[in-house]
Structures are given as structure tokens and as C-alpha cells.
Short mmCIF file of C-alpha atoms (C1' of nucleotides) in Angstrom, two decimals:
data_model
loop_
_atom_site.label_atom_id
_atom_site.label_comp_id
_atom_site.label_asym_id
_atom_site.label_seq_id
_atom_site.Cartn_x
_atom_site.Cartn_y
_atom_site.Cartn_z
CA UNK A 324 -47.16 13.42 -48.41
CA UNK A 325 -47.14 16.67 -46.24
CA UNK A 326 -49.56 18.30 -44.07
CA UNK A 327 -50.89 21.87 -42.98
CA UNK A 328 -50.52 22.98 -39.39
CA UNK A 329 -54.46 22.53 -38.85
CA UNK A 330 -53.96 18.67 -39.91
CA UNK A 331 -51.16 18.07 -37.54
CA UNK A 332 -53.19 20.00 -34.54
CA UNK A 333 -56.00 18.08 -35.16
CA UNK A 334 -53.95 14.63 -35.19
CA UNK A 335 -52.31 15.57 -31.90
CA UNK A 336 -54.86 17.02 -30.34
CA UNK A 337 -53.11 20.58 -29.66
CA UNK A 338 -53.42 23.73 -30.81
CA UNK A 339 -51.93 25.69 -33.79
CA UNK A 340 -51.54 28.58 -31.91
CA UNK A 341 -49.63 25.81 -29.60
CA UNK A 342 -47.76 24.67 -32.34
CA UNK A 343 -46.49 28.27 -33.78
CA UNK A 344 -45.41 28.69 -30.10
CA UNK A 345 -43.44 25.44 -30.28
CA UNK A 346 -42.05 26.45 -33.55
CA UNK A 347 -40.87 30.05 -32.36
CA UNK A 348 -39.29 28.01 -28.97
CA UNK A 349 -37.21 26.33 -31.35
CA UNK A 350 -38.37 23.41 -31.28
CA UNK A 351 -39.73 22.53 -34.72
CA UNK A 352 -36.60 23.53 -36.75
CA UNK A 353 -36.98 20.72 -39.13
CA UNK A 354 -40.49 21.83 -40.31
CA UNK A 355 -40.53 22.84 -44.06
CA UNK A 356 -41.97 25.63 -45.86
CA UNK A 357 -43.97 25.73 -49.59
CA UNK A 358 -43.30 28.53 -51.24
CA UNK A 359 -45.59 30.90 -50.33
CA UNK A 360 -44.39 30.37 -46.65
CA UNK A 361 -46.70 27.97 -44.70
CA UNK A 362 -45.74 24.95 -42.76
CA UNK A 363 -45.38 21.45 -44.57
CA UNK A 364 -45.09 18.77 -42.29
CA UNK A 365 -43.14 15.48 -43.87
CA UNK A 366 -44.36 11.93 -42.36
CA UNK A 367 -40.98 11.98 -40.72
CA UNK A 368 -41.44 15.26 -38.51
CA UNK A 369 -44.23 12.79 -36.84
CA UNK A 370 -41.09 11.03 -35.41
CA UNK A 371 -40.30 14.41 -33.71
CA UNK A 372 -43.41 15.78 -32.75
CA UNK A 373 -43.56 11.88 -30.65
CA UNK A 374 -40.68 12.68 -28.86
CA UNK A 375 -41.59 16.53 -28.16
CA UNK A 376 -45.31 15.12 -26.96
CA UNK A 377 -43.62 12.84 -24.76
CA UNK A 378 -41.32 15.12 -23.29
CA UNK A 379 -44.14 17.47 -22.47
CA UNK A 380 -46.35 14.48 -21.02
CA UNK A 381 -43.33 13.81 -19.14
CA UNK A 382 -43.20 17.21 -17.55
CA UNK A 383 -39.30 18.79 -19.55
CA UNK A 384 -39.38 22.11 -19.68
CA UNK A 385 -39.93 23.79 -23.29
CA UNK A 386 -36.41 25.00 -23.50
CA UNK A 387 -34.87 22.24 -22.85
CA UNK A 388 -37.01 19.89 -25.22
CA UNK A 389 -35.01 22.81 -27.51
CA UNK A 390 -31.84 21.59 -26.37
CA UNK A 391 -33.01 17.96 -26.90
CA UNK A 392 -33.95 18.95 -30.82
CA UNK A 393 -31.11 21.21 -31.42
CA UNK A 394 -28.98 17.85 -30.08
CA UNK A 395 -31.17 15.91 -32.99
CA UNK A 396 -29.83 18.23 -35.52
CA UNK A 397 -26.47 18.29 -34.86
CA UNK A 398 -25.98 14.58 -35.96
CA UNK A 399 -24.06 11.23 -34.35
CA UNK A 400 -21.79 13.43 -32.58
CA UNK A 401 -24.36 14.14 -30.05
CA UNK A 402 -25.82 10.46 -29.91
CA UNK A 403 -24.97 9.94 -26.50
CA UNK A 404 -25.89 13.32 -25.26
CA UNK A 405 -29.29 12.21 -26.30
CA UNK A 406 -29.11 9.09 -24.56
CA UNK A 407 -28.23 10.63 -22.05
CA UNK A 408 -31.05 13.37 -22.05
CA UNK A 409 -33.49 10.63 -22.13
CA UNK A 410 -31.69 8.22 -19.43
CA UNK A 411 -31.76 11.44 -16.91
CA UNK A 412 -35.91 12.02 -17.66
CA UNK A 413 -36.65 8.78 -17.84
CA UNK A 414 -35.52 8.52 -14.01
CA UNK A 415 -37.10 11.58 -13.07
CA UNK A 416 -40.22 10.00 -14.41
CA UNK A 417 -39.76 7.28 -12.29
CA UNK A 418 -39.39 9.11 -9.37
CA UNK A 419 -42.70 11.31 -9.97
CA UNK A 420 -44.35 7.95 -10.23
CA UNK A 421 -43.27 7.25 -7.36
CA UNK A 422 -44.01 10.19 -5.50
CA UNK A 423 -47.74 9.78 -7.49
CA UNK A 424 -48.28 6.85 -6.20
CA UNK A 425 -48.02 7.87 -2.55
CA UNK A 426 -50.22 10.15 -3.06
CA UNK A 427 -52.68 7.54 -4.44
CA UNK A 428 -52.49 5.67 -1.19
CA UNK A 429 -53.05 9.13 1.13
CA UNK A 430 -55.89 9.82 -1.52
CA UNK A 431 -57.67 6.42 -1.20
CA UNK A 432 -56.87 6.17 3.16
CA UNK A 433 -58.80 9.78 3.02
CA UNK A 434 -61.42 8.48 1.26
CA UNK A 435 -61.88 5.40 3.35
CA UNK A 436 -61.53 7.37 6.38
CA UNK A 437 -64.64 9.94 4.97
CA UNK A 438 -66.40 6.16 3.85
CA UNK A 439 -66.78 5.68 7.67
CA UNK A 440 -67.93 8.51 8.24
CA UNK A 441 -70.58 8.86 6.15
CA UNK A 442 -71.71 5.34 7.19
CA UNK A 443 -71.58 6.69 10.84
CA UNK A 444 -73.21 10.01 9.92
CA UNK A 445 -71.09 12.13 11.55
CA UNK A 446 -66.92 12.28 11.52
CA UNK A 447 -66.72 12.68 14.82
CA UNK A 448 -66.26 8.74 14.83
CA UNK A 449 -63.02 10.13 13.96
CA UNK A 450 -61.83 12.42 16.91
CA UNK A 451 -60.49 11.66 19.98
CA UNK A 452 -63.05 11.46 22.52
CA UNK A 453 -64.13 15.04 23.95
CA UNK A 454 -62.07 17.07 20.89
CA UNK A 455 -62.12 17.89 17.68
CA UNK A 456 -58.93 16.65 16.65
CA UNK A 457 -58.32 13.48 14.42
CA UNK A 458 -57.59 10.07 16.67
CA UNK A 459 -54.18 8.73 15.15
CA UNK A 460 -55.14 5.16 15.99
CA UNK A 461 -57.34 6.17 13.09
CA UNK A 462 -55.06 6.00 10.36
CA UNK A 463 -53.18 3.08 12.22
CA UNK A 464 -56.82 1.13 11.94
CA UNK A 465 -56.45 1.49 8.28
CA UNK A 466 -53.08 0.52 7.79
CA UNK A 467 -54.01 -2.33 9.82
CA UNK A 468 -56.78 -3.72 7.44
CA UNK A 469 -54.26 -3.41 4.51
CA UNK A 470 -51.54 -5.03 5.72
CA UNK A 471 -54.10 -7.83 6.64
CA UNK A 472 -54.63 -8.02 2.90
CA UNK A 473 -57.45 -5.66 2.60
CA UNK A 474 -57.06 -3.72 -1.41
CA UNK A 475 -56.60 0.20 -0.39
CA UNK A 476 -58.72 1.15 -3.71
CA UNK A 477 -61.43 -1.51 -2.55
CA UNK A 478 -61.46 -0.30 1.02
CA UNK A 479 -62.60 3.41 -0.51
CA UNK A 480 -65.73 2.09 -2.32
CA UNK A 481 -69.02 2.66 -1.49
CA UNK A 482 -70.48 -0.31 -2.63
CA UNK A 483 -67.83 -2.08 -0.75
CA UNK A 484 -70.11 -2.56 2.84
CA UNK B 742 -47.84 22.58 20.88
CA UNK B 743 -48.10 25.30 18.79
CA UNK B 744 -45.82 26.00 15.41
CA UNK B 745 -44.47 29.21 14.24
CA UNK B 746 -45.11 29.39 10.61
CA UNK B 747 -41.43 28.67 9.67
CA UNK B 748 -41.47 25.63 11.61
CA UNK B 749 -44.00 24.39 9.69
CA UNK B 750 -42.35 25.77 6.54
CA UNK B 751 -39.21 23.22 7.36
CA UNK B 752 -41.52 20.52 7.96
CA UNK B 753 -43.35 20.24 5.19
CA UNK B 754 -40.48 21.76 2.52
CA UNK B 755 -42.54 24.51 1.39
CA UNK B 756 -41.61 28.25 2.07
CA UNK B 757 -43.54 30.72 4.36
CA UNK B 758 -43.78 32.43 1.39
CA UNK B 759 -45.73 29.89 -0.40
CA UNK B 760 -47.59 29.09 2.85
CA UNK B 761 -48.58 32.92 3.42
CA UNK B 762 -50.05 32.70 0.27
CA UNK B 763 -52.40 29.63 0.54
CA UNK B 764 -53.65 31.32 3.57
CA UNK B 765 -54.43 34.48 0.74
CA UNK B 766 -56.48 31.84 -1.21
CA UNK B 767 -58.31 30.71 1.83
CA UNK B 768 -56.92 27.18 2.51
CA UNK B 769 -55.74 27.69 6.41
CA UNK B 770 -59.13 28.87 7.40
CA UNK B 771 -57.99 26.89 10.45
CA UNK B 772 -54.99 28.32 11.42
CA UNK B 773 -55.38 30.09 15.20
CA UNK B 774 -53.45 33.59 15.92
CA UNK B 775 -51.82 34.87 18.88
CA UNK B 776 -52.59 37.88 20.70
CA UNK B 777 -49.73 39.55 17.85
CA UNK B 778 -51.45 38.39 15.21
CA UNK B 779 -48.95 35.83 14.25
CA UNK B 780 -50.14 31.83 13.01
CA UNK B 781 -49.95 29.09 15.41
CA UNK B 782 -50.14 25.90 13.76
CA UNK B 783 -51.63 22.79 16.02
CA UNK B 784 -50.92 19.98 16.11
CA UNK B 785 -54.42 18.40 14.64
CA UNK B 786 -53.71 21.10 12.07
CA UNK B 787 -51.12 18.93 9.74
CA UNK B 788 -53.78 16.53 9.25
CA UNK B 789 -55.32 19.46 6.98
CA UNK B 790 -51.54 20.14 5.46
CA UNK B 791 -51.41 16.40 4.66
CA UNK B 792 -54.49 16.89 2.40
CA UNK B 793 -53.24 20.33 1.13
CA UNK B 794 -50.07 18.53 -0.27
CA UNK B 795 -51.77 15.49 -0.97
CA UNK B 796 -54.11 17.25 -3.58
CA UNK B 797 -50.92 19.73 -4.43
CA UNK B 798 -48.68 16.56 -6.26
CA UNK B 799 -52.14 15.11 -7.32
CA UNK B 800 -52.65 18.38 -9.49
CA UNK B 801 -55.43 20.18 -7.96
CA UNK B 802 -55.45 23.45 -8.45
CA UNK B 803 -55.18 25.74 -5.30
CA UNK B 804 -58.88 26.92 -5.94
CA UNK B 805 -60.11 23.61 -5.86
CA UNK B 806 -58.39 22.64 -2.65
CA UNK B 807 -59.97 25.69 -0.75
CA UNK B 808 -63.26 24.52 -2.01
CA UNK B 809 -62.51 20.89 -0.52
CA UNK B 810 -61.06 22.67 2.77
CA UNK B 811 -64.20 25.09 3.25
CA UNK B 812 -66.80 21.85 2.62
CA UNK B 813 -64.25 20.22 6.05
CA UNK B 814 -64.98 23.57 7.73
CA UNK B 815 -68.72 23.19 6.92
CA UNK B 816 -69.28 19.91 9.39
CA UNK B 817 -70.96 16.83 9.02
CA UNK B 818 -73.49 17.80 5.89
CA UNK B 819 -70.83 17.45 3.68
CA UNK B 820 -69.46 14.51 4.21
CA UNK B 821 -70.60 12.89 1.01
CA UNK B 822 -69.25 16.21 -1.04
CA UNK B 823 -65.67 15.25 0.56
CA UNK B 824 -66.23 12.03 -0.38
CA UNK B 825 -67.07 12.45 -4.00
CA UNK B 826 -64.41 15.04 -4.24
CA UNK B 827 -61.86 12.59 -3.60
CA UNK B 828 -63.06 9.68 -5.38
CA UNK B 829 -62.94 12.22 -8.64
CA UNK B 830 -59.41 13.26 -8.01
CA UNK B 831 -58.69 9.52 -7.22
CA UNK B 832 -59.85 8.62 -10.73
CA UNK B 833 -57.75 11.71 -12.02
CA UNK B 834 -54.54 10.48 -10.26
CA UNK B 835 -55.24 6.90 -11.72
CA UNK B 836 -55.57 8.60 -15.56
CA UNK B 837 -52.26 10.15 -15.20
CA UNK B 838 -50.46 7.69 -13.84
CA UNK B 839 -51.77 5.42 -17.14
CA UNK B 840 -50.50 8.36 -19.23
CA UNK B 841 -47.41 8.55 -17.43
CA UNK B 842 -46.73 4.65 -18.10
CA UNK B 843 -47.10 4.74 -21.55
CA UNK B 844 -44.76 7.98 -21.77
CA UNK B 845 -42.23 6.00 -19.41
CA UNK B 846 -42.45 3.04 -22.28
CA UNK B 847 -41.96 6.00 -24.66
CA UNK B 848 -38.85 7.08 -23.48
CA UNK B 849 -37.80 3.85 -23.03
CA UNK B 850 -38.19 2.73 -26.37
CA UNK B 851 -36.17 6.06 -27.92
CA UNK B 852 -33.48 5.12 -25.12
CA UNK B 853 -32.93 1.44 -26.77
CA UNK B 854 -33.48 3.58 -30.34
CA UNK B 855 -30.07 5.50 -29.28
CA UNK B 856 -28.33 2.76 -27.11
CA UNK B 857 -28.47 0.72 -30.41
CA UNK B 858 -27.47 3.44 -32.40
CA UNK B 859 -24.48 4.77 -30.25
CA UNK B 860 -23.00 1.27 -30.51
CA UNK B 861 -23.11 1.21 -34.38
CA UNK B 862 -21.57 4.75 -34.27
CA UNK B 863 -24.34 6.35 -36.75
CA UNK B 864 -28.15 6.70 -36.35
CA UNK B 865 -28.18 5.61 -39.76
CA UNK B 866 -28.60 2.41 -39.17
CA UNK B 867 -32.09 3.47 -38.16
CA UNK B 868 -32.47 4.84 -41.42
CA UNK B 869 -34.87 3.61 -44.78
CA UNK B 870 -31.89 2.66 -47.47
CA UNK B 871 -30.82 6.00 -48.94
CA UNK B 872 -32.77 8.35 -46.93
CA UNK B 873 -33.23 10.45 -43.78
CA UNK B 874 -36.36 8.57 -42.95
CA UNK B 875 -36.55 6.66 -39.49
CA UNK B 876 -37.74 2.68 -40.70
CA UNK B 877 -41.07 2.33 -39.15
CA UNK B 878 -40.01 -1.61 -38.43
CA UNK B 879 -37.48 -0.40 -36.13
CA UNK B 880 -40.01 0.21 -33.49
CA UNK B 881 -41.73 -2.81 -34.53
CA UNK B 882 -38.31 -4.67 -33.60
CA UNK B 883 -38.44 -3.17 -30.16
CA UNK B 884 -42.09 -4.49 -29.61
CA UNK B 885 -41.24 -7.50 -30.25
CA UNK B 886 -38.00 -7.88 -27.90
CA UNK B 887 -40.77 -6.68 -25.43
CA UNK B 888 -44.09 -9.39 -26.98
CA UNK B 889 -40.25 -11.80 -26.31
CA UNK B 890 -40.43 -11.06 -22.42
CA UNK B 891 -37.49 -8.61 -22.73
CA UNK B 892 -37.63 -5.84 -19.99
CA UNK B 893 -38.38 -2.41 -21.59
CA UNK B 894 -36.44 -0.38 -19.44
CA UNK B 895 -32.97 -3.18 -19.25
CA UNK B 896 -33.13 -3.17 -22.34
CA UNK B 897 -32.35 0.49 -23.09
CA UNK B 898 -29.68 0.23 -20.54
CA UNK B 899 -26.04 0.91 -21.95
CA UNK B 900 -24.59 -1.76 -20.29
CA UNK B 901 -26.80 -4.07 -21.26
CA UNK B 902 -24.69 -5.83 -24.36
"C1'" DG C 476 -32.01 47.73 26.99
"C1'" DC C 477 -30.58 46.36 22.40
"C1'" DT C 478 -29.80 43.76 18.50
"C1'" DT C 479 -31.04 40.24 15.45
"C1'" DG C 480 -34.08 37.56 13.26
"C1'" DA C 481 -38.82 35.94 12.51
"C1'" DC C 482 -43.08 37.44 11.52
"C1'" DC C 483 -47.02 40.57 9.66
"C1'" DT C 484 -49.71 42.85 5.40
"C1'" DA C 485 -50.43 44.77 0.92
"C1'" DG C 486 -49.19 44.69 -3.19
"C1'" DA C 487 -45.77 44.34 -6.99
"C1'" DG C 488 -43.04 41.23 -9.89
"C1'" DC C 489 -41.90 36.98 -12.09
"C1'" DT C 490 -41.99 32.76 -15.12
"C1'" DA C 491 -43.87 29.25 -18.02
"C1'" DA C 492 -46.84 28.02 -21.29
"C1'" DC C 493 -49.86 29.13 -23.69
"C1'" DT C 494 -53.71 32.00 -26.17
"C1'" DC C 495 -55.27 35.44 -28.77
"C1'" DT C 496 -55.47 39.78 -31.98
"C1'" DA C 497 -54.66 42.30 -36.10
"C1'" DA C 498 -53.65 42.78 -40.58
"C1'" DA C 499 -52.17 40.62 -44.48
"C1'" DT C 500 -51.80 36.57 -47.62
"C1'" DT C 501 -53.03 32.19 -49.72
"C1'" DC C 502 -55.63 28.17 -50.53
"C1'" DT C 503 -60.01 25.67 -51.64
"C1'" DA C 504 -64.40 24.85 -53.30
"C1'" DT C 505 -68.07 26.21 -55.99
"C1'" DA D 505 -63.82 34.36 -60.30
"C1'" DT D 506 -64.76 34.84 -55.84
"C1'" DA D 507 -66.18 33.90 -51.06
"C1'" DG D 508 -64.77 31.89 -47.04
"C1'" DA D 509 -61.52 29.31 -44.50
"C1'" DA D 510 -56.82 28.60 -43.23
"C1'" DT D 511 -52.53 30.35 -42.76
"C1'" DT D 512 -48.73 33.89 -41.78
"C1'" DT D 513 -46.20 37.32 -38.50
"C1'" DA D 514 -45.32 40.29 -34.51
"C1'" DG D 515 -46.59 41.23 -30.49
"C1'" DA D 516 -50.02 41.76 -26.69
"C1'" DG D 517 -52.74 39.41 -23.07
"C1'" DT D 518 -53.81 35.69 -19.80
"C1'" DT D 519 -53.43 32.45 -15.98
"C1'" DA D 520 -51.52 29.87 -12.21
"C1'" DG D 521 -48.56 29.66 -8.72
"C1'" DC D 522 -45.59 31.36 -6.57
"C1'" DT D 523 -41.80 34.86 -4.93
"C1'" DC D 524 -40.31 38.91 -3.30
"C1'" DT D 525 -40.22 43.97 -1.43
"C1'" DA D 526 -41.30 47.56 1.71
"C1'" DG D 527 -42.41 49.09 5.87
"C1'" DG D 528 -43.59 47.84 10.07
"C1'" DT D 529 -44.24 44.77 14.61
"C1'" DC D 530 -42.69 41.38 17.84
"C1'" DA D 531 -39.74 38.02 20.49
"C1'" DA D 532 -35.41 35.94 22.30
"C1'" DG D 533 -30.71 36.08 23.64
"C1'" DC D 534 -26.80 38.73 25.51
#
DNA sequence: GCTTGACCTAGAGCTAACTCTAAATTCTAT
DNA sequence: ATAGAATTTAGAGTTAGCTCTAGGTCAAGC
């Protein structure tokens, strides 16, 4: 079974013109041709479009998804030079999470702290009395309620009075 | 307390390149001058940079962020615009961060694929009898080390016997 | 007073990752 | 058999987000 370039977009959900890039990058070198020049795609090749869509998702630069593939190709010499490709992403993934999920928390104090606001009418609820600048004790107030046990994604809600 | 605009460069690990430029785009409508025409950050200022960054790792484009930044500029009537901005971006964050779990399992399953692989000295072992085919039930052998309460990510861990 | 470094603007330049165009060919369905 | 859709290539164009250059002003230390 094989399949045109329009059958693989559509199953990924990218692009031909995406795809042709990819190819030209290098990173498709195991695609095969018919003999009038267009793309056959074996079942197998799914295996290494996976890997290429997960390398994107997990934010590799094109070239060096390139250097992952060309690894591929090579054979078992370069088994652990794959391994270790994937060992060094998969912690940089973890620390992006990481980082991500920071930025959840300042996202969802922000949004508690414009929750009050709106339930006072006005932010200056917010400032320091006689400015316009933001009270700390503020964010400290919020901390406060989570480390009492209070869910930082519940605290944002509307509906949650 | 005033900042020059390379103090607040080392602060917040961004150049004044990059900062100069944000300003271009409208998102430190806030930011006073001196009498030379030079920026002097305050101090209630970084609780705008905060945001700025905040919505920076979260993936908001710049464009967006000025939009956000000139509904804070706009006072009290826009409270619930703020809001609603944040709670979408909130949701956005929470998306990706499901995406970027299931790309983290990903890479964690290909790690174990080549852990298991390096220690038999051949990917072949991952191999259909007799051809260059991956065996679709050697993923289904991972899932079920994982359905067995195996850890995903020990066990593509090289020393991990 | 002078030098060194930080800052200013306008605008050019850069990179990554697409995205599209043009002109030609091939495949598919009637 | 033929119309229309899909594919091919080379190469141009686009966008976002910086990043830097040039030419000038300003401020701090010796």
C-alpha cells in the first residue's frame, strides 16, 4: 500500500507545500518515487513522519530533525547517537514544561486578581492607597488563599463567588 | 527608583534591543522619559513586564499583547475584556501543555524503542521477520509495560537494566 | 575638560518556517 | 478521449520576531 502526498497531508493535518519543504530540508530521504516521479509513501515512512511530527511539536529545529533522520539512515552504528538525540529533547521538553507551567500559575493569579476587580468595579481595589501603582500585599493575598488550599484555576472562575 | 533601560534589560534577560522594539509595537505605552528623552522604568512598571513575559512563553504574539496592554491603559471599562483575554490564553496554555504531554510520552516511548535496541546491538530486533518494517506490536509491548504501572520515562532510561 | 560607555531613532538585515507561483506533467473519472 | 484535479520543480514571497548599523546625544568618572 502507498500513498500520494495529498493523502499523507490530509492524514497529518499539514500541508503539501509543508511536506515538499520537509522533503527539500532533508528530511524525508526515505520517501519513494513511481516512475513518473511523484512521491509514494510506504506504511513504514508513517513511523518517520511520527517521529518528525513529534520533534516539531516538541519545538527541534528543522535542521536538526535532518541530523536526527540522516542518523536513522546510517544504521546501528548511530543507535546511541539517537538515543541520545532523543534523551537531550526529551529534557528540554521537560524543562519548557516547566517553565509553561509557571506561566500557568502567573496567568491564572492575573486573572484572579482582574476577578476582583471586576466584582469591585473598579481595579483600584488593587493600588496602594492614594497611587496608581499595584499593592504587593496583593499578590501575597493570593498566594495566601492557595497555600490555604484554595485551587489557583478555581480561584480565576467567574462562577466561582 | 527609576531604571535605565539596560537595567531592566539584565533583569528580565531580554536585550535593549528586543526591549526597544516592543516599545516600536506599542507595548511600553507606560514607560516615562527624562528631560533627554531617555526611558525610565518604575518601579510599578515590572508589574506590566511580568505580563509582557508572561504572555511572551505563553505564545502570544507581540500584537496581541499590545492589544491586552492598551485595554490596561484604557481604565476600569475594560476590566471584563482583560479578563476574558486571559481566561482564553489560559485555555490556550492548558491545550499545549496536553499536546506537549503526549509528545513527552512520544519521545519517551522511541527512547525505550532505542534503549532496547542499543542493548541487542541491532534495531533489527524491532523488525517484522525478513523485512525493514518496524513490528507494530512493539509499541503495543511498551503500552503495556506502562497499562503494568511501569514509569514511561524510567523506563527509557539506559541504566535502567 | 575629556573619554568611555549607555542611550536615542530610523531603518536595514536576518533567520526560520513556511507558503505560494508558474509552467509543465500525470493521474483519474466519466 | 478528454477534462479537471493532483502532482512536479525551481525559485520567489511572506511573516514574526528579533538584531544590528549608522549617526548622533548624553552622562559619569578621572
Amino acid at each position: 500500500m502507498t500513498y500520494s502526498i495529498g493523502q499523507v497531508a490530509d492524514r497529518l493535518d499539514i500541508s503539501p507545500y509543508t511536506l515538499r519543504y520537509y522533503d527539500k530540508e532533508g528530511l524525508l530521504p526515505f520517501v519513494d518515487r513511481n516512475a513518473a516521479g511523484r512521491r509514494r509513501f510506504k506504511d513504514n515512512d508513517f513511523n518517520f513522519l511520527e517521529v518528525i511530527v513529534c520533534l516539531k511539536e516538541a519545538g527541534v529545529p528543522v535542521k536538526q530533525i535532518g541530523n536526527f533522520i540522516d542518523l536513522c539512515m546510517t544504521g546501528d552504528a548511530t543507535l546511541q547517537d539517537r538515543y541520545d538525540f532523543l534523551a537531550e529533547h526529551e529534557a528540554n521538553l521537560e524543562q519548557k514544561m516547566a517553565r509553561l507551567q509557571h506561566t500557568l500559575d502567573f496567568l491564572r493569579w492575573k486573572k484572579w486578581y482582574y476577578k476582583t476587580a471586576l466584582q469591585a468595579g473598579t481595579e483600584r481595589i488593587h493600588y496602594l492607597p492614594g497611587t496608581n501603582q499595584v499593592d504587593p500585599a496583593v499578590h501575597a493575598e493570593f498566594e495566601q488563599l492557595v497555600a490555604d488550599g484554595a485551587s489557583p484555576k478555581a480561584l480565576g472562575e467567574l462562577s466561582f463567588k
